[in-house]
GROMACS .gro file of C-alpha atoms in nm:
model
  168
    1MET     CA    1  11.164  -5.938 -24.777
    2ASN     CA    2  11.393  -5.638 -24.775
    3ARG     CA    3  11.337  -5.306 -24.952
    4GLN     CA    4  11.552  -5.403 -25.250
    5GLU     CA    5  11.352  -5.722 -25.306
    6GLN     CA    6  11.030  -5.518 -25.282
    7THR     CA    7  11.166  -5.275 -25.537
    8ASN     CA    8  11.265  -5.563 -25.765
    9ILE     CA    9  10.921  -5.726 -25.768
   10ILE     CA   10  10.750  -5.389 -25.810
   11ASN     CA   11  10.979  -5.304 -26.102
   12ASP     CA   12  10.923  -5.646 -26.257
   13LEU     CA   13  10.545  -5.607 -26.238
   14ALA     CA   14  10.574  -5.249 -26.371
   15THR     CA   15  10.770  -5.378 -26.670
   16PHE     CA   16  10.506  -5.642 -26.737
   17VAL     CA   17  10.226  -5.384 -26.707
   18LYS     CA   18  10.403  -5.147 -26.947
   19ASP     CA   19  10.510  -5.414 -27.198
   20HIS     CA   20  10.160  -5.562 -27.215
   21ARG     CA   21   9.979  -5.229 -27.198
   22GLU     CA   22   9.786  -5.327 -26.887
   23ASP     CA   23   9.795  -4.962 -26.781
   24GLN     CA   24   9.581  -4.870 -27.083
   25PHE     CA   25   9.270  -5.027 -26.933
   26ASP     CA   26   9.019  -4.830 -26.729
   27ASP     CA   27   9.026  -4.838 -26.350
   28HIS     CA   28   8.966  -5.182 -26.200
   29GLU     CA   29   8.993  -5.366 -26.535
   30SER     CA   30   9.349  -5.496 -26.503
   31PHE     CA   31   9.441  -5.709 -26.204
   32TYR     CA   32   9.811  -5.655 -26.267
   33TYR     CA   33   9.784  -5.277 -26.289
   34GLU     CA   34   9.569  -5.264 -25.974
   35LEU     CA   35   9.823  -5.480 -25.792
   36LEU     CA   36  10.107  -5.259 -25.912
   37LYS     CA   37   9.928  -4.953 -25.775
   38GLN     CA   38   9.874  -5.134 -25.444
   39TRP     CA   39  10.238  -5.237 -25.416
   40ARG     CA   40  10.358  -4.888 -25.494
   41GLU     CA   41  10.127  -4.737 -25.233
   42LEU     CA   42  10.210  -4.988 -24.961
   43SER     CA   43  10.585  -4.966 -25.016
   44ARG     CA   44  10.601  -4.586 -24.992
   45PHE     CA   45  10.649  -4.556 -24.618
   46SER     CA   46  10.911  -4.680 -24.376
   47MET     CA   47  10.788  -4.904 -24.097
   48ASP     CA   48  11.083  -4.821 -23.869
   49GLY     CA   49  10.868  -4.633 -23.618
   50ALA     CA   50  10.565  -4.860 -23.643
   51ASP     CA   51  10.433  -5.075 -23.361
   52PRO     CA   52  10.548  -5.441 -23.365
   53ALA     CA   53  10.211  -5.577 -23.483
   54SER     CA   54  10.209  -5.339 -23.779
   55ARG     CA   55  10.569  -5.423 -23.872
   56ASP     CA   56  10.491  -5.793 -23.844
   57LEU     CA   57  10.187  -5.764 -24.074
   58TYR     CA   58  10.396  -5.559 -24.318
   59ASP     CA   59  10.665  -5.829 -24.323
   60ARG     CA   60  10.410  -6.108 -24.367
   61TYR     CA   61  10.232  -5.918 -24.645
   62TRP     CA   62  10.553  -5.862 -24.840
   63ALA     CA   63  10.666  -6.223 -24.788
   64ALA     CA   64  10.328  -6.334 -24.928
   65MET     CA   65  10.363  -6.096 -25.223
   66GLY     CA   66  10.711  -6.235 -25.289
   67GLN     CA   67  10.557  -6.584 -25.309
   68TRP     CA   68  10.277  -6.457 -25.532
   69HIS     CA   69  10.535  -6.291 -25.758
   70GLN     CA   70  10.715  -6.624 -25.802
   71ARG     CA   71  10.387  -6.780 -25.915
   72PHE     CA   72  10.325  -6.483 -26.146
   73VAL     CA   73  10.667  -6.525 -26.308
   74ALA     CA   74  10.606  -6.898 -26.357
   75GLU     CA   75  10.269  -6.830 -26.524
   76GLN     CA   76  10.366  -6.539 -26.751
   77ASP     CA   77  10.347  -6.744 -27.069
   78ARG     CA   78   9.990  -6.846 -26.981
   79ILE     CA   79   9.906  -6.485 -26.894
   80VAL     CA   80  10.034  -6.354 -27.226
   81ASN     CA   81   9.873  -6.640 -27.423
   82PRO     CA   82   9.554  -6.705 -27.226
   83THR     CA   83   9.297  -6.971 -27.287
   84PRO     CA   84   8.933  -6.866 -27.312
   85MET     CA   85   8.696  -6.911 -27.022
   86PRO     CA   86   8.540  -7.256 -27.065
   87GLY     CA   87   8.200  -7.139 -26.948
   88PRO     CA   88   8.009  -6.899 -26.727
   89THR     CA   89   7.990  -7.148 -26.440
   90LEU     CA   90   8.367  -7.142 -26.380
   91GLN     CA   91   8.365  -6.762 -26.398
   92GLU     CA   92   8.086  -6.748 -26.140
   93GLU     CA   93   8.267  -6.994 -25.910
   94TYR     CA   94   8.586  -6.788 -25.923
   95GLU     CA   95   8.394  -6.466 -25.859
   96ALA     CA   96   8.213  -6.617 -25.559
   97LEU     CA   97   8.538  -6.750 -25.411
   98ILE     CA   98   8.715  -6.419 -25.463
   99ALA     CA   99   8.428  -6.223 -25.307
  100GLU     CA  100   8.421  -6.456 -25.006
  101LEU     CA  101   8.798  -6.433 -24.951
  102ALA     CA  102   8.799  -6.055 -24.994
  103ASP     CA  103   8.512  -6.000 -24.752
  104GLU     CA  104   8.667  -6.228 -24.490
  105ILE     CA  105   9.009  -6.065 -24.508
  106ILE     CA  106   8.881  -5.710 -24.506
  107SER     CA  107   8.655  -5.782 -24.209
  108ASP     CA  108   8.959  -5.910 -24.015
  109LEU     CA  109   9.147  -5.584 -24.058
  110PRO     CA  110   9.074  -5.269 -23.856
  111ARG     CA  111   8.850  -5.030 -24.045
  112PRO     CA  112   8.960  -4.673 -24.081
  113ALA     CA  113   8.698  -4.441 -23.934
  114SER     CA  114   8.559  -4.199 -24.187
  115ALA     CA  115   8.749  -3.870 -24.191
  116ALA     CA  116   9.006  -4.020 -23.953
  117VAL     CA  117   9.374  -3.952 -24.001
  118ILE     CA  118   9.558  -4.277 -24.060
  119ARG     CA  119   9.913  -4.299 -23.931
  120ILE     CA  120  10.149  -4.372 -24.219
  121ASP     CA  121  10.294  -4.661 -24.022
  122ASP     CA  122   9.956  -4.821 -23.942
  123PHE     CA  123   9.996  -5.094 -24.199
  124ALA     CA  124   9.672  -5.280 -24.119
  125ARG     CA  125   9.459  -4.974 -24.194
  126ARG     CA  126   9.657  -4.886 -24.506
  127LEU     CA  127   9.629  -5.244 -24.626
  128ASN     CA  128   9.255  -5.235 -24.559
  129LEU     CA  129   9.217  -4.930 -24.782
  130GLN     CA  130   9.416  -5.094 -25.061
  131LEU     CA  131   9.220  -5.418 -25.035
  132GLN     CA  132   8.897  -5.221 -25.068
  133GLU     CA  133   9.029  -5.099 -25.404
  134MET     CA  134   9.124  -5.452 -25.512
  135ARG     CA  135   8.775  -5.575 -25.422
  136ASP     CA  136   8.641  -5.335 -25.687
  137LEU     CA  137   8.829  -5.519 -25.963
  138TYR     CA  138   8.609  -5.616 -26.259
  139THR     CA  139   8.649  -5.992 -26.263
  140ASP     CA  140   8.426  -6.046 -26.565
  141VAL     CA  141   8.706  -5.921 -26.795
  142LEU     CA  142   8.970  -6.155 -26.655
  143THR     CA  143   9.095  -6.476 -26.816
  144PRO     CA  144   9.107  -6.809 -26.630
  145ILE     CA  145   9.476  -6.767 -26.542
  146ASP     CA  146   9.413  -6.410 -26.422
  147LEU     CA  147   9.134  -6.538 -26.199
  148LEU     CA  148   9.352  -6.819 -26.069
  149LEU     CA  149   9.630  -6.572 -25.983
  150LEU     CA  150   9.374  -6.341 -25.823
  151VAL     CA  151   9.251  -6.627 -25.603
  152GLU     CA  152   9.613  -6.703 -25.513
  153TYR     CA  153   9.666  -6.337 -25.429
  154TRP     CA  154   9.366  -6.331 -25.192
  155ARG     CA  155   9.471  -6.660 -25.031
  156MET     CA  156   9.822  -6.532 -24.970
  157VAL     CA  157   9.694  -6.205 -24.826
  158ASP     CA  158   9.459  -6.408 -24.606
  159GLN     CA  159   9.751  -6.615 -24.476
  160ALA     CA  160   9.946  -6.299 -24.402
  161VAL     CA  161   9.654  -6.142 -24.216
  162GLN     CA  162   9.561  -6.459 -24.027
  163ALA     CA  163   9.915  -6.552 -23.920
  164LYS     CA  164  10.000  -6.478 -23.562
  165GLU     CA  165  10.314  -6.287 -23.475
  166GLY     CA  166  10.609  -6.524 -23.497
  167ASN     CA  167  10.423  -6.787 -23.707
  168LYS     CA  168  10.538  -6.686 -24.052
   0.00000   0.00000   0.00000
């Protein structure tokens, strides 16, 4: 995905967040606003001087987010007109799956040492920091479609992190 495509999906999500007042929620209450913040943070820096592994992860991450965005666009009507959660069991199953995926992905990325300076082109460490924020999302306020898209998000990030260089 090139920079213009990144900008386009970020702008599209920003429009959705603004139009549906997702930015009016408190921290960690809106999946879409948290994702928008993540995308903005991770797109801020050029990867031109980064090592090949970092550039490759960056490319895989943005390719995955492009796929997630397509799913998001296809589901917007369901997001805007959500169905209620059918019961606490489904909510608990989603939460357990999300927690498992998040923990697995974050453990696969290098951890930034406390008080360490992180190179702006060290995408794995920057992604780790952003995923820590996403893990703090309050899932109990999400609708079934939000939870489904959140699971898809974590699965796509997992594929990007697990893929080996050249196996996109």
